[in-house]
Short mmCIF file of N, CA and C in Angstrom, two decimals:
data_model
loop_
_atom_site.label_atom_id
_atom_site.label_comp_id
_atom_site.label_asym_id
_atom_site.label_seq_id
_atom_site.Cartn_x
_atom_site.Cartn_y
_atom_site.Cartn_z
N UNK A 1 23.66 -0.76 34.09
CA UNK A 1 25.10 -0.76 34.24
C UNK A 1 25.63 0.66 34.28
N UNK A 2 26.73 1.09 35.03
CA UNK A 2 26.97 2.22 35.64
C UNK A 2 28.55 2.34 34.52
N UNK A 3 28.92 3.42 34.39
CA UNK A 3 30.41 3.86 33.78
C UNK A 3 31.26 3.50 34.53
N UNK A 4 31.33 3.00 35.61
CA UNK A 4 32.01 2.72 36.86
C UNK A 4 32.49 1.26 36.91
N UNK A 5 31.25 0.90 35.83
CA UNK A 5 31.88 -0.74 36.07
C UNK A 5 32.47 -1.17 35.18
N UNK A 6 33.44 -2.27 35.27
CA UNK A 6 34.06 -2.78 34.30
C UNK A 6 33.51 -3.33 32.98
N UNK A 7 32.33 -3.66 33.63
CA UNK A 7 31.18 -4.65 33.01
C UNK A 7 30.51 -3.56 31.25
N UNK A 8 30.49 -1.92 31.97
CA UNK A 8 29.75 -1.22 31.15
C UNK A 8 30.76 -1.07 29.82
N UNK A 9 31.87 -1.03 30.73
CA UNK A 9 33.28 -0.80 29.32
C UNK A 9 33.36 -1.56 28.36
N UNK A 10 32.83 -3.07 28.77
CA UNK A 10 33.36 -4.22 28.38
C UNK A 10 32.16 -4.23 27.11
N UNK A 11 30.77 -3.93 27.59
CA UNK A 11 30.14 -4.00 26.46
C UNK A 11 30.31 -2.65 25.82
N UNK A 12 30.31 -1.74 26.21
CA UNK A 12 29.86 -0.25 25.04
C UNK A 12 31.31 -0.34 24.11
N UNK A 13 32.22 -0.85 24.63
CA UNK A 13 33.43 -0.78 23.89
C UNK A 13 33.86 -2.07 22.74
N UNK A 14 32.74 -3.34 22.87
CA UNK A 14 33.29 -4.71 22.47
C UNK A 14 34.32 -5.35 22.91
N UNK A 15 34.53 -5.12 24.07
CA UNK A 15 35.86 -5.68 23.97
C UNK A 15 35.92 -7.48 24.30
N UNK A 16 37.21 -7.90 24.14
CA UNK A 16 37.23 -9.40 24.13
C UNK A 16 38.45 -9.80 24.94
N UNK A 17 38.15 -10.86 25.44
CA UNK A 17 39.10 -11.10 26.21
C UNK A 17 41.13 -11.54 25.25
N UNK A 18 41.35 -11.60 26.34
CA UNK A 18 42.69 -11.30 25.74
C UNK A 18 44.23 -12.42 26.25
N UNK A 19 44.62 -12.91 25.24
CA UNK A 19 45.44 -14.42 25.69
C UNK A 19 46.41 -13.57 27.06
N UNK A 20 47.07 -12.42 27.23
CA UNK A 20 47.77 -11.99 28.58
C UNK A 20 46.99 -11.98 29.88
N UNK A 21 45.88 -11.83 29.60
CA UNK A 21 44.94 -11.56 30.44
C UNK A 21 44.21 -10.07 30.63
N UNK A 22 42.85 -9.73 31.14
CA UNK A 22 42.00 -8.35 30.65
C UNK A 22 41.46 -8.65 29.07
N UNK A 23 40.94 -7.55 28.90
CA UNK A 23 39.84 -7.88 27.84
C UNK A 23 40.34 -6.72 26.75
N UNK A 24 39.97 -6.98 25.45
CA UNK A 24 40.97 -5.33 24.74
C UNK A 24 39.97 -5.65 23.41
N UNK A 25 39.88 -4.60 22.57
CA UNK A 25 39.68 -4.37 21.08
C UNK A 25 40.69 -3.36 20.57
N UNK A 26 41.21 -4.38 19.16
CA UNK A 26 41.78 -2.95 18.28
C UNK A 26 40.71 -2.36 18.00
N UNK A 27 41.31 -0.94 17.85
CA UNK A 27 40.80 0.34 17.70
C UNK A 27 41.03 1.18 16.70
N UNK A 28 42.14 0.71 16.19
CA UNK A 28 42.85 1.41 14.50
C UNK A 28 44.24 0.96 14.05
N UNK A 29 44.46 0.95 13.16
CA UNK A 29 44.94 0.31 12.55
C UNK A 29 46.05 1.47 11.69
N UNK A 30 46.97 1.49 10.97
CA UNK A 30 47.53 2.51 10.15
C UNK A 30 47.39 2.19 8.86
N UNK A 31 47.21 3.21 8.04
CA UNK A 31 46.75 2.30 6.23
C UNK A 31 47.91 1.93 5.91
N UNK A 32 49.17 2.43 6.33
CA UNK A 32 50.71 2.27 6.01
C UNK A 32 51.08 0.91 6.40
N UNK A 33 52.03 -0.10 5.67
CA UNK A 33 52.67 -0.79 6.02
C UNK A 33 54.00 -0.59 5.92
N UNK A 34 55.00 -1.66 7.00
CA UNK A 34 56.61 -1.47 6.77
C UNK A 34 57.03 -2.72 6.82
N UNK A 35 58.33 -2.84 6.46
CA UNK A 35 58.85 -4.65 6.39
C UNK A 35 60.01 -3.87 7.26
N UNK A 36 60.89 -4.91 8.10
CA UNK A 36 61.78 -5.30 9.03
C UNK A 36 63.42 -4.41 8.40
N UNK A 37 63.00 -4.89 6.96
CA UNK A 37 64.41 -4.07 6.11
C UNK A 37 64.55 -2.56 6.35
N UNK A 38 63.10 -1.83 6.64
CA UNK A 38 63.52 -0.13 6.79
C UNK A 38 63.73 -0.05 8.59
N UNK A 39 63.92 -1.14 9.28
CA UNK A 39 63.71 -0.94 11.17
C UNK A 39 65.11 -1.68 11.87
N UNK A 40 64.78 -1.55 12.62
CA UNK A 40 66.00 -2.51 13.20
C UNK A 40 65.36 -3.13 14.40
N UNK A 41 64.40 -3.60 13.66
CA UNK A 41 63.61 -4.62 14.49
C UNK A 41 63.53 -5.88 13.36
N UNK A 42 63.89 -7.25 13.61
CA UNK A 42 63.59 -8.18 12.64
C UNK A 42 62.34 -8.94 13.14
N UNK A 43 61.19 -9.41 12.21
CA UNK A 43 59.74 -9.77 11.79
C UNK A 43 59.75 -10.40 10.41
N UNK A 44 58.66 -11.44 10.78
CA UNK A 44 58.76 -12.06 9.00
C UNK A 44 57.31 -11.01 8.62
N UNK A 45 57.63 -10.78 7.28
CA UNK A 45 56.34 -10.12 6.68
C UNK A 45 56.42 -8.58 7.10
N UNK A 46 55.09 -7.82 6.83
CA UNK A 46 54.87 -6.51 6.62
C UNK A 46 54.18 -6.68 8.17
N UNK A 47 53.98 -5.24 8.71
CA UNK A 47 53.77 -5.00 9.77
C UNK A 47 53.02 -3.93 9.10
N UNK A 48 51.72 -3.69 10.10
CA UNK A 48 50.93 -1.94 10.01
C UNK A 48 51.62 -1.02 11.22
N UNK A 49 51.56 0.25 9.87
CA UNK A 49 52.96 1.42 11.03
C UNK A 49 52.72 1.28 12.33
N UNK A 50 51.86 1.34 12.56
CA UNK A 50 50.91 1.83 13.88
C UNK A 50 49.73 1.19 14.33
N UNK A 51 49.79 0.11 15.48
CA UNK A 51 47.93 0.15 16.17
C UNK A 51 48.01 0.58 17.50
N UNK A 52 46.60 0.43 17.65
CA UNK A 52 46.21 0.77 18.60
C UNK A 52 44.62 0.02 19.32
N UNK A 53 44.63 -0.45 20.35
CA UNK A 53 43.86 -0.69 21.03
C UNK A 53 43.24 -0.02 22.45
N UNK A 54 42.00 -0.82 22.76
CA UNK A 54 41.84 -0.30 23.96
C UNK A 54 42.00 -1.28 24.65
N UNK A 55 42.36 -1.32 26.34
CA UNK A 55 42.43 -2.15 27.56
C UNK A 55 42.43 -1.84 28.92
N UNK A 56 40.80 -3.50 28.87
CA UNK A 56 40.89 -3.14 30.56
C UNK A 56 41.49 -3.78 31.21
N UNK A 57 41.64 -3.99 32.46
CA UNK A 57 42.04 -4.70 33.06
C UNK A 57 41.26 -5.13 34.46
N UNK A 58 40.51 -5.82 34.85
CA UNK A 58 39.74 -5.93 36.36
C UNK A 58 40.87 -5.97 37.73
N UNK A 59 40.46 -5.80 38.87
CA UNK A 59 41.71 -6.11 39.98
C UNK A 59 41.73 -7.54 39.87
N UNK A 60 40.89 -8.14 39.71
CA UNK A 60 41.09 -9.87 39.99
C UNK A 60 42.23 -10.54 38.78
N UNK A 61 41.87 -9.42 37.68
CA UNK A 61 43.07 -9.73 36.24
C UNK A 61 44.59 -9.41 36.74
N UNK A 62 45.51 -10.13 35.58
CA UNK A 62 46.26 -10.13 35.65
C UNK A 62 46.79 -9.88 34.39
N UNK A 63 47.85 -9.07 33.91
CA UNK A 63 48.23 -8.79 32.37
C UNK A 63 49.86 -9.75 32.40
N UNK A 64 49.20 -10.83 32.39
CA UNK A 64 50.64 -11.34 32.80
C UNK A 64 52.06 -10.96 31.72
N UNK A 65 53.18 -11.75 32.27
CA UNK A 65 54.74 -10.85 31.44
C UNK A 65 54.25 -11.63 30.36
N UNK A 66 54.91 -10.65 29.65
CA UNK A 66 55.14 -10.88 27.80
C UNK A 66 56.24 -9.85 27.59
N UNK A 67 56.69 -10.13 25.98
CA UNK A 67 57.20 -8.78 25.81
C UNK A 67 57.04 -9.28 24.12
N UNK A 68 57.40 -7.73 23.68
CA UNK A 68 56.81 -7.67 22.36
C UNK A 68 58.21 -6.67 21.62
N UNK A 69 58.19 -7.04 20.63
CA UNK A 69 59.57 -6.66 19.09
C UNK A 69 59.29 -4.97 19.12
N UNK A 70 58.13 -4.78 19.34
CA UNK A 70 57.85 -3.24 18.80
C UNK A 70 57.73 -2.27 20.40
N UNK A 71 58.02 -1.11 20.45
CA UNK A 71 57.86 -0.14 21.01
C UNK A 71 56.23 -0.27 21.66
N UNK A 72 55.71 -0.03 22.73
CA UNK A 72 54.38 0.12 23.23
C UNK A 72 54.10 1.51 23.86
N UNK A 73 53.37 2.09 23.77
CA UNK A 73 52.41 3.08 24.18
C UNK A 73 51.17 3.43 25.38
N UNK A 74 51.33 3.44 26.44
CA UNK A 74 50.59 3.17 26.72
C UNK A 74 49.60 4.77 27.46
N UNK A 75 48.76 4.84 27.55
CA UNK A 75 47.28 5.61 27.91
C UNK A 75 46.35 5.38 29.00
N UNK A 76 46.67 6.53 30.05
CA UNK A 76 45.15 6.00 31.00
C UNK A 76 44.23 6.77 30.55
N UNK A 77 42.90 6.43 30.87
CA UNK A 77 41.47 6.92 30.41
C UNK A 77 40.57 6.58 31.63
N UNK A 78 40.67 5.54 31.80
CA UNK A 78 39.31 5.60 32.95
C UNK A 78 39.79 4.65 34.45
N UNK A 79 39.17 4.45 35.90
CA UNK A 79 38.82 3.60 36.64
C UNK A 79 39.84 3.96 37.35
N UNK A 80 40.57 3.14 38.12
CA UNK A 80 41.54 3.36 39.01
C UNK A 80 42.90 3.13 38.56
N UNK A 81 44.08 3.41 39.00
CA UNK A 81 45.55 3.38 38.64
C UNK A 81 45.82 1.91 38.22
N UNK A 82 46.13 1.97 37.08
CA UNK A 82 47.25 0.78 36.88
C UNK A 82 48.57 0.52 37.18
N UNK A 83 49.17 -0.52 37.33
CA UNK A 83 50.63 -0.76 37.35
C UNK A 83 50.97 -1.69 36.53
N UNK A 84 52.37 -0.74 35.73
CA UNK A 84 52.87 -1.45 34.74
C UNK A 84 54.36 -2.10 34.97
N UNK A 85 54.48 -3.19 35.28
CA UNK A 85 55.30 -4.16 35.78
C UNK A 85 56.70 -4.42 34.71
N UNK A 86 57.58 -3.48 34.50
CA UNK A 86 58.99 -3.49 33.52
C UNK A 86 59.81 -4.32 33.92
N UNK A 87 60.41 -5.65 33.01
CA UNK A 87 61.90 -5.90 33.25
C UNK A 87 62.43 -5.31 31.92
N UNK A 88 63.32 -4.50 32.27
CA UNK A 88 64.32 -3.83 31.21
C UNK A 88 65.17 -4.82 30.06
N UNK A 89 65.27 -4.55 29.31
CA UNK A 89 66.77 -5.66 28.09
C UNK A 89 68.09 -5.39 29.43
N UNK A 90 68.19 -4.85 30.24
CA UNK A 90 69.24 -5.00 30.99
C UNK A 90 68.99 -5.47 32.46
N UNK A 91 67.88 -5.88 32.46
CA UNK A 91 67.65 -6.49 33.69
C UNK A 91 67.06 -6.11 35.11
N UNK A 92 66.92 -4.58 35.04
CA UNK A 92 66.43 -3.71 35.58
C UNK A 92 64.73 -4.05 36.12
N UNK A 93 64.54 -3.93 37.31
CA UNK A 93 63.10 -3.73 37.08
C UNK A 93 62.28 -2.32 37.50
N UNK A 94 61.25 -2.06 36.90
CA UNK A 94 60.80 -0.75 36.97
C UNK A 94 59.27 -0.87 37.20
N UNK A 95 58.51 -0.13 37.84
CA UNK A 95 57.22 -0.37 38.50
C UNK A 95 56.53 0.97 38.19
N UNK A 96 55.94 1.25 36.92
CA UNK A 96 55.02 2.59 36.96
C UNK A 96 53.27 2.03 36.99
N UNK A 97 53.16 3.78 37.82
CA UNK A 97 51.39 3.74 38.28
C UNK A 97 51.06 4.83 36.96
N UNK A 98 50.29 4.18 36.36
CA UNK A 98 49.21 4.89 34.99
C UNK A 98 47.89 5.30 35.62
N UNK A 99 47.90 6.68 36.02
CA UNK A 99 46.96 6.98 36.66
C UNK A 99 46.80 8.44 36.22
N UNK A 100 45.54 9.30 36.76
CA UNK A 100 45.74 10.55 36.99
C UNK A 100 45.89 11.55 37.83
N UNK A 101 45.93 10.89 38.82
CA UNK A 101 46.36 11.96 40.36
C UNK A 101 48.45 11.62 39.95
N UNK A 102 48.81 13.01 39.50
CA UNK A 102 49.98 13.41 39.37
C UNK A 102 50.60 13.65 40.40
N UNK A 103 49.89 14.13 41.46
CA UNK A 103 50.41 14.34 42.94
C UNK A 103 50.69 13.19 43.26
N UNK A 104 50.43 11.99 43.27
CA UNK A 104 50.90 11.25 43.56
C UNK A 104 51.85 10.14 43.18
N UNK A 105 52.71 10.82 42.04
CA UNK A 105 53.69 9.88 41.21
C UNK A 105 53.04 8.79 39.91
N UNK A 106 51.77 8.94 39.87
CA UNK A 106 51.23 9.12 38.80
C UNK A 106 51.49 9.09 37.67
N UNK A 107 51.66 8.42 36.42
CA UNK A 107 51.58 9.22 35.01
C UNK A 107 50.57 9.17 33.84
N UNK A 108 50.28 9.73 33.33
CA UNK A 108 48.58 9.28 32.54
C UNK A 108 49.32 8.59 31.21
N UNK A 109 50.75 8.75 30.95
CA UNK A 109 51.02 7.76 29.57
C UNK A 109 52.34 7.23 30.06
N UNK A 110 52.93 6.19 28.94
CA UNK A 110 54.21 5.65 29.52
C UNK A 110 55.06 5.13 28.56
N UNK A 111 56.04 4.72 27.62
CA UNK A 111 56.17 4.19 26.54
C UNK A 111 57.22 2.93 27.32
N UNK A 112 56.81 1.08 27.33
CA UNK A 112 57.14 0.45 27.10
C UNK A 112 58.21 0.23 26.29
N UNK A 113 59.54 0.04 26.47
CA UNK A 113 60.30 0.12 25.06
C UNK A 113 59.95 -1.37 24.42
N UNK A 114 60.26 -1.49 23.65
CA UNK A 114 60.65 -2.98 22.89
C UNK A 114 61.46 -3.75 23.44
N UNK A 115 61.15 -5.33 23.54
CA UNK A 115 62.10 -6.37 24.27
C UNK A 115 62.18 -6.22 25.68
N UNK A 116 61.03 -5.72 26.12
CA UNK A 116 61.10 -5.07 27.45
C UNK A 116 60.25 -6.26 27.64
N UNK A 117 60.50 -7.12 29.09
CA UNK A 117 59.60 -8.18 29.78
C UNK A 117 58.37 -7.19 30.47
N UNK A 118 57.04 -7.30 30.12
CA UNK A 118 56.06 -6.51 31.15
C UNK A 118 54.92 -7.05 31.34
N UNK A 119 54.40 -6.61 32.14
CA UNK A 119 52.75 -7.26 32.32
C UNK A 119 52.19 -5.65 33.78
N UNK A 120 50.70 -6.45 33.79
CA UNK A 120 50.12 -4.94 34.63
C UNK A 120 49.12 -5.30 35.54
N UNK A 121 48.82 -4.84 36.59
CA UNK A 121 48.07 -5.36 37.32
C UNK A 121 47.12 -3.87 37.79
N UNK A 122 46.18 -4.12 38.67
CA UNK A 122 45.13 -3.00 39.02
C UNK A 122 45.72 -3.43 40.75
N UNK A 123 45.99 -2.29 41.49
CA UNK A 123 46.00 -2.50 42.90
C UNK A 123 44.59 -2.60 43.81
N UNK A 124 43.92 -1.86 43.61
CA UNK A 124 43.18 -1.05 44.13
C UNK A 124 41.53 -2.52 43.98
N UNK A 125 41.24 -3.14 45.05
CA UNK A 125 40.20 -4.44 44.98
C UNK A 125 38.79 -4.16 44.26
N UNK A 126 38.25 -4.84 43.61
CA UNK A 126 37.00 -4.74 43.49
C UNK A 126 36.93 -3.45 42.35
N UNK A 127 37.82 -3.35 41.50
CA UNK A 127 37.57 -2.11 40.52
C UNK A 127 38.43 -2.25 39.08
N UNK A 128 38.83 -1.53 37.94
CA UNK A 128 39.27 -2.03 36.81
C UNK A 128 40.22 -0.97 36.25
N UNK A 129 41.06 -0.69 35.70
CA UNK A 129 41.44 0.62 35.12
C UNK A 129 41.33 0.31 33.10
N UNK A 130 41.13 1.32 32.23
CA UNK A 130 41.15 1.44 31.66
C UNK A 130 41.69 2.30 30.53
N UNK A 131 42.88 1.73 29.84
CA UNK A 131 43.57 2.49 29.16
C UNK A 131 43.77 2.12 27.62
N UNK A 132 44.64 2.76 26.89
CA UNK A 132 45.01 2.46 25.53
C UNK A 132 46.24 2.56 25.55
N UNK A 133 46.68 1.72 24.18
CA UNK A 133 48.14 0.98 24.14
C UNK A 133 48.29 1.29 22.33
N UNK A 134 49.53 1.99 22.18
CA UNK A 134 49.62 2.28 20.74
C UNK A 134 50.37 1.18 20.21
N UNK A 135 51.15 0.69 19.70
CA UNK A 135 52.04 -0.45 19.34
C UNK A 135 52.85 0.12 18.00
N UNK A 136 54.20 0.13 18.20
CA UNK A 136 54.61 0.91 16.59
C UNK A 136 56.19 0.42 16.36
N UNK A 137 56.50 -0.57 15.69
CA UNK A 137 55.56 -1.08 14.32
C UNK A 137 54.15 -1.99 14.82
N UNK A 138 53.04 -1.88 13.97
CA UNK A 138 51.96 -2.61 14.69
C UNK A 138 52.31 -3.83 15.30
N UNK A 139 51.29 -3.97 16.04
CA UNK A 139 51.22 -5.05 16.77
C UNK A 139 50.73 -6.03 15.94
N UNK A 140 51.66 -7.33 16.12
CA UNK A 140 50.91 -8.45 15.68
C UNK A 140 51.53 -9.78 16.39
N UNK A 141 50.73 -10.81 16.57
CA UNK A 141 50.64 -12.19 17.76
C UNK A 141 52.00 -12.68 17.47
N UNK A 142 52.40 -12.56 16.11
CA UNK A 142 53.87 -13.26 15.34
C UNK A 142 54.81 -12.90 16.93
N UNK A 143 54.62 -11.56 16.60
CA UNK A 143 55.56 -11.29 18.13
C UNK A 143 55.72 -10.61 19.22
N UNK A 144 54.63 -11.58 19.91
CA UNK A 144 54.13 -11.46 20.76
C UNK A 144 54.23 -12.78 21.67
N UNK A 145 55.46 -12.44 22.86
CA UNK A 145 56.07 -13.70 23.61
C UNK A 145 55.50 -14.00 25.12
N UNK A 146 55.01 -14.77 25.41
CA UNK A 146 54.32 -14.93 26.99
C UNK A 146 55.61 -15.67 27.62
N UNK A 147 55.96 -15.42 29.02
CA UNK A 147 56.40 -16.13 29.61
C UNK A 147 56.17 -16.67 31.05
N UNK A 148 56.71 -17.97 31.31
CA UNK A 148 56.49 -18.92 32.50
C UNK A 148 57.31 -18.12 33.96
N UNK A 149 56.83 -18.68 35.14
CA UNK A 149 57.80 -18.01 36.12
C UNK A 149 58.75 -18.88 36.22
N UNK A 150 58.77 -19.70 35.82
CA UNK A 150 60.13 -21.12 35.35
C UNK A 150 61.04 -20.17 34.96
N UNK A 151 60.70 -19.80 33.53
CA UNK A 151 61.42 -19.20 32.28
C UNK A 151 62.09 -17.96 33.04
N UNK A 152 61.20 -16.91 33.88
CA UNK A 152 61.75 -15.59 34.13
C UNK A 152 62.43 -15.86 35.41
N UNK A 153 62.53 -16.82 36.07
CA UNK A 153 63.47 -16.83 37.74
C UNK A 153 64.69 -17.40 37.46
N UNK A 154 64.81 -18.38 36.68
CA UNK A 154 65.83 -18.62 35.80
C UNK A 154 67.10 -17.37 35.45
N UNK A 155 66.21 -16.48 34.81
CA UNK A 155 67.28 -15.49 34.36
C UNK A 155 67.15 -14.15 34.76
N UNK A 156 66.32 -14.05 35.90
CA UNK A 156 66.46 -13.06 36.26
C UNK A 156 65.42 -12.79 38.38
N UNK A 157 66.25 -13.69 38.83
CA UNK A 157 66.07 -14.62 40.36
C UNK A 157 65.84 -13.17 40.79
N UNK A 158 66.32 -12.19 41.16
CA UNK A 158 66.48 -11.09 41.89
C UNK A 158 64.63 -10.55 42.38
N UNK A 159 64.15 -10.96 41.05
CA UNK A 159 62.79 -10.36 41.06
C UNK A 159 61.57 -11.76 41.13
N UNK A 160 61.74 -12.45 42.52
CA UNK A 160 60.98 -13.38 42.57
C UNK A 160 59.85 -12.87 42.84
N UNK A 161 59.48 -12.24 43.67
CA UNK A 161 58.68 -11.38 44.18
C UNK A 161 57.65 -11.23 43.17
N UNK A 162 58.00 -9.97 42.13
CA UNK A 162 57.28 -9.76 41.25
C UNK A 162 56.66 -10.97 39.89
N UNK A 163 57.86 -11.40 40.08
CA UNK A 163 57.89 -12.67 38.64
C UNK A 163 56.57 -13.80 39.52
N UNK A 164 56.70 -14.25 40.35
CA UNK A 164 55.74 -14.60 41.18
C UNK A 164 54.42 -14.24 40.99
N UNK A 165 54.27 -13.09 41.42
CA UNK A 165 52.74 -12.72 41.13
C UNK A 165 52.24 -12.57 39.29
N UNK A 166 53.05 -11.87 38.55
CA UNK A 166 52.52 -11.34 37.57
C UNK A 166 52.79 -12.86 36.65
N UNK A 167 53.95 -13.49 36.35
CA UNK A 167 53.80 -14.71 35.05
C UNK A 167 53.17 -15.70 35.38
N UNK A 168 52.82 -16.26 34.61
CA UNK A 168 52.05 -17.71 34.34
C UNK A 168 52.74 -18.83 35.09
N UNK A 169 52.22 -19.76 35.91
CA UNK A 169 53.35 -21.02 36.85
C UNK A 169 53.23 -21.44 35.31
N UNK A 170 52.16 -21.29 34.51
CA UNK A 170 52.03 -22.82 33.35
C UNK A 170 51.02 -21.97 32.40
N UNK A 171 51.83 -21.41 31.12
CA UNK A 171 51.04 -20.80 29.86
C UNK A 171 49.67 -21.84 29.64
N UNK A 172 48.72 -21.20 29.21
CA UNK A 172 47.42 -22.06 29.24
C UNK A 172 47.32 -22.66 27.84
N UNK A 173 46.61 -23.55 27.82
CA UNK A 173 46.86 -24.62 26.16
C UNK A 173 45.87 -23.27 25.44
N UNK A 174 46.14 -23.08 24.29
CA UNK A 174 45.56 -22.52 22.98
C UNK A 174 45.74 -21.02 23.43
N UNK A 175 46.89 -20.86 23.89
CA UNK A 175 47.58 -19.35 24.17
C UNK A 175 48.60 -19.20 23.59
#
């Protein structure tokens, strides 16, 4: 197996597949915890300050929309450009390439805000990109929201196009 393939990442790294779609392992964790009372983010329970994982993604994958309570981070590291698929809290949509050719509009990091609808796809056929995603307050499944293309054309029609390709017609049972 070659560094090139998705396949080599997938084992030297552990990674596991992942209910959005692509394959990921946390990677660290913060020893710190916080509760909802010091943020102005509301969560039941304690949250860790900070994680972090790694993620791939294959071209045939799809990171379908979700959106998540906490701030995201995101990191390129290896394979070909990603695209990270934004609907804004205002409705906006926004389309960044996580890559490293800068010449070409490019950016190697990106910060997701919170309550932001997103998901990510690989353009580029037959290849994978590989990055890391910080999450702060940590990430945890509590809130962590998938949505239908029912759910997102509904309230936000403008972007059939995209809502089309990237959400779920039908969330999968034990997701």
């Amino acid at each position: 197996m070659q560094a090139t393939s998705p396949e080599y990442w997938i084992n030297k790294l552990e990674l596991t597949a992942h209910p959005e779609g692509g394959y990921y392992k946390r990677t660290y964790q913060g020893e710190e915890k916080i509760t909802d009372q010091e943020l102005s983010v509301e969560f039941n329970g304690h949250r860790w300050l900070y994680t972090s994982i790694y993620f791939l993604l294959r071209s045939q994958d799809i990171s379908h929309f979700h959106r998540l309570k906490s701030d995201e981070l995101w990191y390129y590291h290896a394979g070909s450009p990603l695209t990270i698929h934004v609907i804004h809290e205002n409705g906006t949509y926004e389309e960044i390439k996580l890559g490293s050719n800068l010449e070409n509009g490019e950016t190697m990091q990106y910060l997701v805000p919170k309550n932001s609808i997103f998901g990510s796809s690989v353009l580029e056929p037959d290849t994978f990109s590989l990055v890391g995603c910080m999450v702060a307050p940590g990430f945890d499944f509590q809130d962590f929201e998938l949505f239908t293309q029912a759910e997102l054309l509904a309230q936000y029609p403008d972007h059939h196009e995209v809502i089309g390709k990237i959400a779920y017609e039908k969330i999968p049972v034990g997701v």
